[in-house]
Amino acid sequence: MTGLTHVCSVNNMPNMSHSRNSDDPFKASATINRMPVDGLVEPRVEGTVEVSLGKMTDMLHVEKCKLVVVEGENQGQELVLSKPIIRIGMNENNDLILDDNTASRFHCEIRRIRDEYLLVDRESTNGTYVGKLRVRECFLYPNCEVLIGSTLIRFVPLVEEIPVYPIDNNRYGDIVGSSTRMREIYGLIDKIAPSELSAVVQGETGTGKELAARAIHQFSRRSKGPLVIFDCSAFPENLLESELFGHEKGSFSGAVRTHRGVFERAEGGTIFFDELGEMPLNLQPKFLRALESGEIRRVGGERTIKTDVRVVAATNRTLSQMVDEGTFRRDLFYRLAKVTLTLPPLRNRLEDLEPLIAHFLLILKERQSSLSHIRSFSDEAMSVLKSYDWPGNIRELRNVVERSITFCENSVVGLEDLPADISARMGSPNRPSVSSVVQVDPGTGLKEAKERMVADFERDYLVSLLDRHNMNISRVAREAGIDRRHVYRLMKKYEIHIPDRQI
């Protein structure tokens, strides 16, 4: 039951002699060929497989759980699954459905707990046996036999090696880019998506973590189910449990109706937990239990509700470091981070700058007919953009493109059309920003002038932070070193409103 993982550096690419019909791995992967979803399962990991996208994974070691019926009405039936929870019984909603009147409707479950499989009896009438021992819970060993009613099932763990090649394409789902690193990302997501692997997407703010999660869902066997996006930083701690698991009517003050949480709303689909690192430590055990048991209980409720969801999470913080600091549970980290993707910042993939700008131009022109005259950016403007370090990454780039074409009167966006703060940082001449020159009327006293200058700075500073963090109040408050309530007060003071979120 020991797991193997293999990670190699991009600078030392593996021998691709096993690639299809070509010595060039990019050509071999030009067409996206997907493995059958039933043949993909979670890889054997010692905790987690970290795939830093400055590196190239040439092989995923993927684990299969095979159940073979050796005695009973279903003798000869074999089932290979990759789900973290496998349900067995007579009911048609089970994964392995038994034609056995001595088995219960929902007889037992096999749960994946880190690198082992836990057999759990679901209070069946006739019990679950491993060998001659009746068990309530026990960890399974290779080729052991489980008696369920009159049906004897053999448990067989398998490991499959799946090669991962870069995909030679300029986009994958809604992700745009043709750099070497993005090709690696496409190839890896293409192998991860059809499986049931939970994944953690890490990267700086604005690198496209949500788009990566959308791609995983889009190309998974759950694509026809819902994708529910949940921002862990958007809710106060006292409401977070209710938003996750739901609540019953009257369970607390203000609970005027029954509320379904994200686990129920995402049934059969995927939940994307954004800013997972913001989840309070005291809520993490309940969250872990929901993932491992596949069951939740609403706040104020008495019955348990079975759930079937896949989890993809994202954070701009390093979870492994938080684990070491004691601010994130180690067992929850191992449960979620079966694969960890670290997306590169835009400054490390500047070859994708032009296709990204072209992509945003197309989107914005389709939405606003008044911008139809804009064709491209001038060479001078593009040179400045390529020299910029892009602290806000792709999200900042989109905002810059939108602001530039809004003020552009020609068909080509020139240096003078770029936002003043970018040109100023690059030492390029440009029109001064409105906020950089404070107009003081003659006769204005020092105190009044100072108050105006401070107010202008305060507003511009707040707008800049909100723009860079895509109106995420928690991130703005953390960077500014102030309380979230203070941020809201400043927004109210300067009449700054949160627009509808753009995807």
Short mmCIF file of C-alpha atoms in Angstrom, two decimals:
data_model
loop_
_atom_site.label_atom_id
_atom_site.label_comp_id
_atom_site.label_asym_id
_atom_site.label_seq_id
_atom_site.Cartn_x
_atom_site.Cartn_y
_atom_site.Cartn_z
CA MET A 1 0.00 0.00 0.00
CA THR A 2 2.98 2.28 -0.39
CA GLY A 3 2.52 5.13 -2.85
CA LEU A 4 4.99 6.48 -5.37
CA THR A 5 5.13 9.92 -6.96
CA HIS A 6 7.54 11.27 -9.50
CA VAL A 7 8.27 14.93 -10.23
CA CYS A 8 11.00 16.15 -12.55
CA SER A 9 12.26 19.59 -13.55
CA VAL A 10 11.29 21.25 -16.81
CA ASN A 11 14.95 21.87 -17.49
CA ASN A 12 15.49 18.10 -17.34
CA MET A 13 12.60 16.83 -19.40
CA PRO A 14 11.98 13.09 -19.20
CA ASN A 15 12.58 10.79 -22.11
CA MET A 16 9.36 10.93 -24.09
CA SER A 17 10.05 7.81 -26.15
CA HIS A 18 6.68 6.48 -25.06
CA SER A 19 4.82 9.47 -26.54
CA ARG A 20 2.45 8.84 -29.41
CA ASN A 21 3.88 8.78 -32.95
CA SER A 22 6.41 11.52 -32.31
CA ASP A 23 9.60 12.32 -30.49
CA ASP A 24 8.19 15.75 -29.75
CA PRO A 25 5.97 15.60 -26.65
CA PHE A 26 4.12 18.76 -27.67
CA LYS A 27 3.16 17.32 -31.05
CA ALA A 28 2.22 14.04 -29.43
CA SER A 29 -0.28 15.87 -27.26
CA ALA A 30 -1.68 18.29 -29.84
CA THR A 31 -4.96 16.37 -29.73
CA ILE A 32 -6.52 16.03 -26.31
CA ASN A 33 -7.19 12.34 -25.72
CA ARG A 34 -9.02 11.64 -22.51
CA MET A 35 -8.75 8.47 -20.47
CA PRO A 36 -12.09 6.77 -19.72
CA VAL A 37 -13.39 8.25 -16.52
CA ASP A 38 -14.08 4.85 -15.00
CA GLY A 39 -10.40 4.02 -15.29
CA LEU A 40 -9.12 6.97 -13.31
CA VAL A 41 -8.86 7.05 -9.57
CA GLU A 42 -7.02 8.92 -6.89
CA PRO A 43 -3.24 8.54 -6.90
CA ARG A 44 -1.48 6.95 -4.00
CA VAL A 45 0.04 9.84 -2.12
CA GLU A 46 2.08 10.20 1.00
CA GLY A 47 -0.05 13.10 2.15
CA THR A 48 -0.04 15.13 -1.08
CA VAL A 49 1.44 15.30 -4.56
CA GLU A 50 2.74 18.82 -5.12
CA VAL A 51 2.93 19.82 -8.75
CA SER A 52 4.72 23.15 -8.96
CA LEU A 53 4.06 24.51 -12.39
CA GLY A 54 7.66 25.53 -12.78
CA LYS A 55 8.11 21.75 -13.01
CA MET A 56 6.80 19.03 -15.26
CA THR A 57 5.15 15.86 -13.99
CA ASP A 58 5.80 13.06 -16.46
CA MET A 59 3.82 10.39 -14.63
CA LEU A 60 0.86 10.28 -12.25
CA HIS A 61 0.61 7.16 -10.12
CA VAL A 62 -3.14 6.64 -9.95
CA GLU A 63 -4.87 4.29 -7.57
CA LYS A 64 -7.77 2.04 -8.49
CA CYS A 65 -10.10 0.39 -6.01
CA LYS A 66 -11.52 -2.79 -7.56
CA LEU A 67 -14.36 -4.76 -5.98
CA VAL A 68 -14.90 -8.32 -7.22
CA VAL A 69 -18.01 -10.34 -6.26
CA VAL A 70 -16.71 -13.88 -5.69
CA GLU A 71 -19.89 -15.42 -4.20
CA GLY A 72 -23.59 -14.53 -4.37
CA GLU A 73 -26.23 -13.50 -6.89
CA ASN A 74 -23.85 -10.97 -8.46
CA GLN A 75 -20.93 -13.43 -8.75
CA GLY A 76 -18.41 -12.35 -11.38
CA GLN A 77 -19.33 -8.67 -11.25
CA GLU A 78 -16.35 -6.30 -11.02
CA LEU A 79 -16.40 -2.60 -10.27
CA VAL A 80 -13.53 -0.12 -10.47
CA LEU A 81 -14.11 3.26 -8.85
CA SER A 82 -12.13 6.34 -7.94
CA LYS A 83 -14.65 7.95 -5.61
CA PRO A 84 -13.50 8.86 -2.10
CA ILE A 85 -16.65 7.18 -0.73
CA ILE A 86 -18.00 3.94 -2.24
CA ARG A 87 -21.47 2.89 -1.10
CA ILE A 88 -22.66 -0.73 -1.19
CA GLY A 89 -26.17 -2.14 -0.72
CA MET A 90 -29.48 -3.01 -2.40
CA ASN A 91 -30.66 0.54 -3.08
CA GLU A 92 -30.19 1.77 -6.65
CA ASN A 93 -28.36 4.88 -5.38
CA ASN A 94 -25.40 2.78 -4.24
CA ASP A 95 -22.24 2.43 -6.30
CA LEU A 96 -22.22 -1.37 -6.02
CA ILE A 97 -25.85 -2.54 -6.17
CA LEU A 98 -26.45 -6.02 -4.74
CA ASP A 99 -29.24 -8.45 -5.66
CA ASP A 100 -29.18 -9.89 -2.17
CA ASN A 101 -32.22 -9.87 0.13
CA THR A 102 -30.00 -10.45 3.16
CA ALA A 103 -28.15 -7.18 2.53
CA SER A 104 -29.49 -3.84 3.73
CA ARG A 105 -30.51 -0.98 1.45
CA PHE A 106 -27.44 1.04 2.40
CA HIS A 107 -25.32 -1.69 3.91
CA CYS A 108 -21.79 -0.29 4.16
CA GLU A 109 -19.30 2.20 2.76
CA ILE A 110 -15.63 2.15 1.83
CA ARG A 111 -14.06 5.52 2.58
CA ARG A 112 -10.70 6.77 1.41
CA ILE A 113 -8.82 8.13 4.45
CA ARG A 114 -5.50 9.59 3.31
CA ASP A 115 -3.60 6.55 1.99
CA GLU A 116 -5.89 3.83 3.39
CA TYR A 117 -9.42 2.49 2.88
CA LEU A 118 -11.85 2.39 5.81
CA LEU A 119 -14.81 -0.02 5.74
CA VAL A 120 -17.80 1.38 7.67
CA ASP A 121 -20.95 -0.64 8.42
CA ARG A 122 -24.07 1.54 8.09
CA GLU A 123 -25.96 -0.15 10.95
CA SER A 124 -26.97 -3.00 8.65
CA THR A 125 -29.40 -5.67 9.80
CA ASN A 126 -27.15 -8.71 9.24
CA GLY A 127 -23.81 -7.02 9.75
CA THR A 128 -20.59 -6.74 7.76
CA TYR A 129 -17.83 -9.32 8.13
CA VAL A 130 -14.13 -9.35 7.29
CA GLY A 131 -13.05 -12.95 7.56
CA LYS A 132 -15.07 -14.34 10.49
CA LEU A 133 -15.07 -11.06 12.39
CA ARG A 134 -18.12 -8.79 12.39
CA VAL A 135 -16.92 -5.21 12.12
CA ARG A 136 -18.34 -1.77 12.58
CA GLU A 137 -15.26 -0.05 11.19
CA CYS A 138 -11.93 -1.42 10.02
CA PHE A 139 -9.16 -0.63 7.56
CA LEU A 140 -9.02 -2.97 4.58
CA TYR A 141 -5.89 -4.77 3.41
CA PRO A 142 -5.14 -5.93 -0.16
CA ASN A 143 -7.19 -8.89 -1.41
CA CYS A 144 -9.21 -9.18 1.80
CA GLU A 145 -12.76 -10.55 1.48
CA VAL A 146 -15.83 -8.79 2.89
CA LEU A 147 -19.10 -10.65 3.55
CA ILE A 148 -22.21 -8.51 3.04
CA GLY A 149 -25.36 -10.53 3.62
CA SER A 150 -24.81 -13.60 1.42
CA THR A 151 -22.46 -11.78 -0.95
CA LEU A 152 -18.69 -12.18 -0.65
CA ILE A 153 -16.66 -9.32 -2.13
CA ARG A 154 -12.90 -9.19 -2.65
CA PHE A 155 -11.18 -5.82 -2.23
CA VAL A 156 -8.29 -5.28 -4.67
CA PRO A 157 -6.25 -2.05 -4.65
CA LEU A 158 -4.44 -1.32 -7.91
CA VAL A 159 -2.06 1.38 -9.09
CA GLU A 160 -1.96 2.69 -12.66
CA GLU A 161 0.72 4.92 -14.12
CA ILE A 162 -0.67 7.68 -16.32
CA PRO A 163 1.78 9.77 -18.37
CA VAL A 164 1.20 13.53 -18.43
CA TYR A 165 2.23 15.47 -21.52
CA PRO A 166 2.02 19.21 -22.17
CA ILE A 167 -0.86 20.11 -24.48
CA ASP A 168 0.09 22.24 -27.47
CA ASN A 169 -2.80 24.66 -27.41
CA ASN A 170 -3.31 28.38 -26.80
CA ARG A 171 -6.17 27.88 -24.33
CA TYR A 172 -7.87 25.28 -22.17
CA GLY A 173 -11.45 25.97 -21.19
CA ASP A 174 -11.45 29.66 -20.31
CA ILE A 175 -7.72 29.75 -19.52
CA VAL A 176 -5.71 31.64 -22.17
CA GLY A 177 -1.99 31.23 -22.83
CA SER A 178 0.44 29.21 -24.92
CA SER A 179 3.62 29.51 -22.85
CA THR A 180 5.47 26.39 -21.81
CA ARG A 181 4.12 26.61 -18.29
CA MET A 182 0.54 26.94 -19.47
CA ARG A 183 0.97 23.87 -21.70
CA GLU A 184 2.08 21.98 -18.62
CA ILE A 185 -0.99 23.19 -16.74
CA TYR A 186 -3.31 22.09 -19.55
CA GLY A 187 -1.75 18.63 -19.66
CA LEU A 188 -2.01 18.16 -15.92
CA ILE A 189 -5.59 19.43 -15.62
CA ASP A 190 -6.54 17.16 -18.52
CA LYS A 191 -5.49 14.13 -16.47
CA ILE A 192 -6.80 15.38 -13.14
CA ALA A 193 -10.24 16.50 -14.35
CA PRO A 194 -11.79 13.09 -15.23
CA SER A 195 -10.77 11.65 -11.84
CA GLU A 196 -12.32 12.29 -8.45
CA LEU A 197 -9.14 13.87 -7.08
CA SER A 198 -9.60 16.83 -4.79
CA ALA A 199 -7.16 19.61 -5.63
CA VAL A 200 -5.81 22.81 -4.13
CA VAL A 201 -4.95 25.60 -6.56
CA GLN A 202 -2.41 28.04 -5.17
CA GLY A 203 -1.07 31.26 -6.62
CA GLU A 204 -0.92 34.98 -6.21
CA THR A 205 -4.06 37.10 -6.38
CA GLY A 206 -5.36 37.37 -9.94
CA THR A 207 -3.46 34.42 -11.46
CA GLY A 208 -6.62 32.60 -12.59
CA LYS A 209 -7.28 30.09 -9.81
CA GLU A 210 -11.03 30.19 -10.36
CA LEU A 211 -10.60 29.56 -14.08
CA ALA A 212 -8.44 26.51 -13.29
CA ALA A 213 -11.19 25.21 -11.01
CA ARG A 214 -13.79 25.83 -13.72
CA ALA A 215 -11.66 23.88 -16.20
CA ILE A 216 -11.37 20.94 -13.79
CA HIS A 217 -15.16 20.89 -13.45
CA GLN A 218 -15.83 21.47 -17.16
CA PHE A 219 -13.79 18.45 -18.26
CA SER A 220 -14.87 16.14 -15.44
CA ARG A 221 -17.61 13.54 -15.44
CA ARG A 222 -19.48 15.92 -13.12
CA SER A 223 -19.67 18.64 -15.78
CA LYS A 224 -23.45 18.27 -16.11
CA GLY A 225 -23.81 18.88 -12.39
CA PRO A 226 -23.59 22.27 -10.69
CA LEU A 227 -20.40 24.19 -9.98
CA VAL A 228 -20.91 26.10 -6.74
CA ILE A 229 -18.38 28.83 -5.91
CA PHE A 230 -17.98 29.62 -2.24
CA ASP A 231 -15.70 32.39 -0.95
CA CYS A 232 -14.62 31.49 2.58
CA SER A 233 -13.58 35.08 3.24
CA ALA A 234 -16.94 36.60 2.30
CA PHE A 235 -18.90 35.51 5.37
CA PRO A 236 -18.49 36.34 9.05
CA GLU A 237 -17.43 33.43 11.23
CA ASN A 238 -20.82 33.09 12.94
CA LEU A 239 -22.59 32.54 9.57
CA LEU A 240 -19.99 30.38 7.87
CA GLU A 241 -21.24 27.05 9.26
CA SER A 242 -24.78 27.85 8.11
CA GLU A 243 -23.58 28.72 4.61
CA LEU A 244 -21.59 25.49 4.39
CA PHE A 245 -24.06 23.00 5.83
CA GLY A 246 -27.37 24.90 5.79
CA HIS A 247 -29.78 25.45 8.68
CA GLU A 248 -33.28 24.55 9.72
CA LYS A 249 -36.02 27.11 10.20
CA GLY A 250 -35.88 28.59 13.70
CA SER A 251 -32.45 27.16 14.48
CA PHE A 252 -31.20 30.60 15.48
CA SER A 253 -32.36 34.19 15.58
CA GLY A 254 -33.11 35.32 12.05
CA ALA A 255 -33.47 31.80 10.59
CA VAL A 256 -36.94 32.45 9.19
CA ARG A 257 -36.75 29.62 6.66
CA THR A 258 -34.83 26.44 5.93
CA HIS A 259 -31.57 27.12 4.09
CA ARG A 260 -29.65 24.63 1.95
CA GLY A 261 -25.88 24.93 2.28
CA VAL A 262 -23.30 24.66 -0.47
CA PHE A 263 -22.86 20.89 0.00
CA GLU A 264 -26.53 20.31 -0.79
CA ARG A 265 -26.62 22.83 -3.63
CA ALA A 266 -23.60 21.20 -5.28
CA GLU A 267 -24.99 17.65 -5.13
CA GLY A 268 -23.57 15.63 -8.03
CA GLY A 269 -21.22 18.46 -8.99
CA THR A 270 -18.23 20.40 -7.74
CA ILE A 271 -17.67 22.93 -4.97
CA PHE A 272 -14.94 25.51 -5.47
CA PHE A 273 -13.82 26.87 -2.10
CA ASP A 274 -12.06 30.17 -2.74
CA GLU A 275 -9.73 31.58 -0.07
CA LEU A 276 -9.74 28.30 1.84
CA GLY A 277 -7.00 29.62 4.14
CA GLU A 278 -9.52 32.03 5.67
CA MET A 279 -11.66 29.23 7.11
CA PRO A 280 -11.66 29.51 10.94
CA LEU A 281 -9.70 26.80 12.72
CA ASN A 282 -12.66 25.83 14.93
CA LEU A 283 -14.82 25.03 11.89
CA GLN A 284 -12.23 22.88 10.11
CA PRO A 285 -13.00 19.62 12.03
CA LYS A 286 -16.67 19.74 10.94
CA PHE A 287 -15.58 20.52 7.40
CA LEU A 288 -13.16 17.56 7.43
CA ARG A 289 -15.82 15.21 8.75
CA ALA A 290 -18.21 16.23 5.96
CA LEU A 291 -15.54 15.46 3.37
CA GLU A 292 -14.57 12.09 4.85
CA SER A 293 -18.04 10.80 5.69
CA GLY A 294 -19.96 12.26 2.77
CA GLU A 295 -22.60 13.39 5.23
CA ILE A 296 -23.67 16.72 6.67
CA ARG A 297 -26.13 17.91 9.27
CA ARG A 298 -27.81 21.28 9.00
CA VAL A 299 -27.45 23.73 11.86
CA GLY A 300 -30.35 22.97 14.20
CA GLY A 301 -31.15 19.74 12.36
CA GLU A 302 -31.24 16.16 13.61
CA ARG A 303 -31.01 14.03 10.47
CA THR A 304 -27.86 13.48 8.43
CA ILE A 305 -27.89 14.21 4.71
CA LYS A 306 -25.73 12.22 2.30
CA THR A 307 -23.74 14.28 -0.17
CA ASP A 308 -21.85 13.50 -3.35
CA VAL A 309 -19.55 16.37 -4.30
CA ARG A 310 -16.04 16.96 -5.55
CA VAL A 311 -13.96 19.65 -3.87
CA VAL A 312 -11.51 22.04 -5.50
CA ALA A 313 -10.04 24.74 -3.30
CA ALA A 314 -7.92 27.83 -3.87
CA THR A 315 -5.83 30.14 -1.74
CA ASN A 316 -3.21 32.82 -2.22
CA ARG A 317 -1.59 31.67 1.03
CA THR A 318 0.73 28.70 1.46
CA LEU A 319 -1.32 26.06 3.25
CA SER A 320 1.69 23.90 4.14
CA GLN A 321 3.18 26.90 5.95
CA MET A 322 -0.14 27.50 7.73
CA VAL A 323 -0.08 23.85 8.82
CA ASP A 324 3.36 24.37 10.35
CA GLU A 325 2.11 27.53 12.07
CA GLY A 326 -0.89 25.69 13.50
CA THR A 327 -3.48 27.86 11.71
CA PHE A 328 -4.66 25.09 9.35
CA ARG A 329 -5.33 21.46 10.26
CA ARG A 330 -2.81 18.97 8.92
CA ASP A 331 -5.39 16.22 8.37
CA LEU A 332 -7.65 18.60 6.43
CA PHE A 333 -4.71 19.68 4.30
CA TYR A 334 -3.90 16.06 3.42
CA ARG A 335 -7.56 15.34 2.64
CA LEU A 336 -7.90 18.29 0.27
CA ALA A 337 -4.47 18.52 -1.32
CA LYS A 338 -4.36 15.26 -3.24
CA VAL A 339 -2.83 17.43 -5.94
CA THR A 340 -1.54 20.96 -5.37
CA LEU A 341 -1.27 23.23 -8.41
CA THR A 342 0.75 26.41 -8.08
CA LEU A 343 -0.15 28.85 -10.85
CA PRO A 344 2.63 31.14 -12.11
CA PRO A 345 2.34 34.93 -11.82
CA LEU A 346 1.94 36.92 -15.02
CA ARG A 347 5.46 38.36 -14.75
CA ASN A 348 6.80 34.82 -15.25
CA ARG A 349 4.78 34.18 -18.40
CA LEU A 350 5.02 37.48 -20.29
CA GLU A 351 4.90 35.64 -23.62
CA ASP A 352 1.18 35.25 -22.89
CA LEU A 353 0.68 39.01 -22.51
CA GLU A 354 -0.27 39.71 -26.14
CA PRO A 355 -2.77 36.83 -26.50
CA LEU A 356 -4.33 37.80 -23.18
CA ILE A 357 -4.71 41.42 -24.30
CA ALA A 358 -6.24 40.26 -27.59
CA HIS A 359 -8.62 38.02 -25.64
CA PHE A 360 -9.76 40.84 -23.35
CA LEU A 361 -10.11 43.23 -26.30
CA LEU A 362 -12.44 40.79 -28.01
CA ILE A 363 -14.58 40.30 -24.89
CA LEU A 364 -14.85 44.01 -24.11
CA LYS A 365 -15.67 44.96 -27.71
CA GLU A 366 -18.44 42.36 -27.79
CA ARG A 367 -19.96 43.84 -24.64
CA GLN A 368 -19.58 47.49 -25.62
CA SER A 369 -20.30 48.41 -29.24
CA SER A 370 -18.79 51.87 -28.67
CA LEU A 371 -15.34 50.24 -28.49
CA SER A 372 -15.60 48.51 -31.86
CA HIS A 373 -13.06 50.93 -33.41
CA ILE A 374 -10.20 49.68 -31.19
CA ARG A 375 -7.91 47.30 -33.08
CA SER A 376 -4.77 46.81 -31.00
CA PHE A 377 -2.09 48.32 -28.75
CA SER A 378 0.87 50.21 -30.21
CA ASP A 379 4.39 48.80 -30.00
CA GLU A 380 5.36 51.54 -27.50
CA ALA A 381 2.41 50.75 -25.25
CA MET A 382 3.09 47.02 -25.49
CA SER A 383 6.74 47.58 -24.58
CA VAL A 384 5.70 49.41 -21.38
CA LEU A 385 3.21 46.67 -20.49
CA LYS A 386 5.85 43.97 -20.98
CA SER A 387 8.21 45.85 -18.67
CA TYR A 388 5.64 46.17 -15.90
CA ASP A 389 5.81 43.66 -13.01
CA TRP A 390 2.01 43.11 -12.75
CA PRO A 391 1.48 42.71 -8.99
CA GLY A 392 -2.24 42.15 -9.63
CA ASN A 393 -1.50 39.62 -12.39
CA ILE A 394 -4.13 38.79 -15.02
CA ARG A 395 -6.95 40.52 -13.17
CA GLU A 396 -4.93 43.74 -13.15
CA LEU A 397 -4.14 43.29 -16.86
CA ARG A 398 -7.82 43.08 -17.70
CA ASN A 399 -8.52 46.25 -15.73
CA VAL A 400 -5.67 48.05 -17.49
CA VAL A 401 -6.96 46.98 -20.92
CA GLU A 402 -10.47 48.13 -20.07
CA ARG A 403 -9.32 51.51 -18.71
CA SER A 404 -7.00 52.08 -21.67
CA ILE A 405 -9.51 51.44 -24.43
CA THR A 406 -12.18 53.46 -22.62
CA PHE A 407 -10.10 56.65 -22.95
CA CYS A 408 -8.65 55.83 -26.38
CA GLU A 409 -9.99 57.92 -29.27
CA ASN A 410 -7.93 56.23 -31.98
CA SER A 411 -8.02 52.72 -33.38
CA VAL A 412 -4.68 51.87 -31.75
CA VAL A 413 -4.10 52.26 -28.00
CA GLY A 414 -1.03 54.44 -27.52
CA LEU A 415 1.30 55.19 -24.66
CA GLU A 416 -0.77 58.23 -23.71
CA ASP A 417 -3.86 56.02 -23.27
CA LEU A 418 -2.32 53.79 -20.61
CA PRO A 419 -3.26 54.41 -16.97
CA ALA A 420 -0.98 57.04 -15.48
CA ASP A 421 0.13 54.92 -12.54
CA ILE A 422 1.62 52.25 -14.83
CA SER A 423 3.48 54.76 -16.99
CA ALA A 424 4.72 56.59 -13.91
CA ARG A 425 6.11 53.41 -12.39
CA MET A 426 7.90 52.59 -15.63
CA GLY A 427 9.32 56.12 -15.94
CA SER A 428 7.37 56.81 -19.11
CA PRO A 429 5.93 60.24 -19.87
CA ASN A 430 2.18 60.32 -19.71
CA ARG A 431 -0.73 62.46 -18.78
CA PRO A 432 -0.93 63.07 -15.03
CA SER A 433 -3.61 61.22 -13.15
CA VAL A 434 -6.54 63.23 -11.91
CA SER A 435 -5.57 62.51 -8.33
CA SER A 436 -1.89 63.45 -8.76
CA VAL A 437 -2.67 67.18 -8.99
CA VAL A 438 -4.69 68.65 -6.14
CA GLN A 439 -6.47 71.84 -7.16
CA VAL A 440 -6.44 74.30 -4.24
CA ASP A 441 -8.57 77.42 -4.59
CA PRO A 442 -6.89 80.73 -3.76
CA GLY A 443 -7.38 81.67 -0.13
CA THR A 444 -7.81 78.05 1.04
CA GLY A 445 -6.34 77.56 4.49
CA LEU A 446 -3.64 75.01 5.25
CA LYS A 447 -5.94 72.81 7.32
CA GLU A 448 -8.65 72.61 4.67
CA ALA A 449 -6.13 71.99 1.89
CA LYS A 450 -4.49 69.26 3.93
CA GLU A 451 -7.84 67.58 4.62
CA ARG A 452 -8.66 67.60 0.92
CA MET A 453 -5.30 66.10 0.02
CA VAL A 454 -5.65 63.39 2.67
CA ALA A 455 -9.19 62.59 1.51
CA ASP A 456 -8.04 62.38 -2.13
CA PHE A 457 -5.17 60.10 -1.16
CA GLU A 458 -7.39 57.95 1.06
CA ARG A 459 -9.96 57.46 -1.66
CA ASP A 460 -7.39 56.73 -4.39
CA TYR A 461 -5.55 54.31 -2.10
CA LEU A 462 -8.78 52.47 -1.30
CA VAL A 463 -9.85 52.34 -4.95
CA SER A 464 -6.43 50.98 -5.91
CA LEU A 465 -6.64 48.19 -3.32
CA LEU A 466 -10.20 47.29 -4.26
CA ASP A 467 -9.24 47.22 -7.91
CA ARG A 468 -6.18 45.04 -7.32
CA HIS A 469 -8.07 42.57 -5.10
CA ASN A 470 -11.21 42.44 -7.26
CA MET A 471 -13.35 44.05 -4.53
CA ASN A 472 -12.48 41.34 -1.98
CA ILE A 473 -12.92 43.17 1.32
CA SER A 474 -10.98 40.65 3.41
CA ARG A 475 -7.88 40.92 1.23
CA VAL A 476 -8.12 44.72 1.14
CA ALA A 477 -8.37 44.91 4.93
CA ARG A 478 -5.46 42.52 5.38
CA GLU A 479 -3.14 44.48 3.06
CA ALA A 480 -4.18 47.86 4.47
CA GLY A 481 -3.80 46.62 8.05
CA ILE A 482 -7.29 47.75 9.07
CA ASP A 483 -10.52 46.09 10.13
CA ARG A 484 -13.09 44.99 7.51
CA ARG A 485 -15.66 47.31 9.11
CA HIS A 486 -13.31 50.24 8.61
CA VAL A 487 -13.08 49.35 4.91
CA TYR A 488 -16.87 49.40 4.64
CA ARG A 489 -17.02 52.75 6.44
CA LEU A 490 -14.50 54.25 4.01
CA MET A 491 -16.43 52.86 1.04
CA LYS A 492 -19.61 54.42 2.36
CA LYS A 493 -17.78 57.72 3.02
CA TYR A 494 -16.49 57.95 -0.56
CA GLU A 495 -19.60 56.37 -2.14
CA ILE A 496 -17.75 53.37 -3.52
CA HIS A 497 -20.11 50.56 -4.43
CA ILE A 498 -19.35 46.88 -5.07
CA PRO A 499 -20.39 45.99 -8.64
CA ASP A 500 -21.73 42.61 -9.68
CA ARG A 501 -18.89 40.10 -9.86
CA GLN A 502 -17.55 39.51 -13.33
CA ILE A 503 -16.51 36.06 -14.35
#
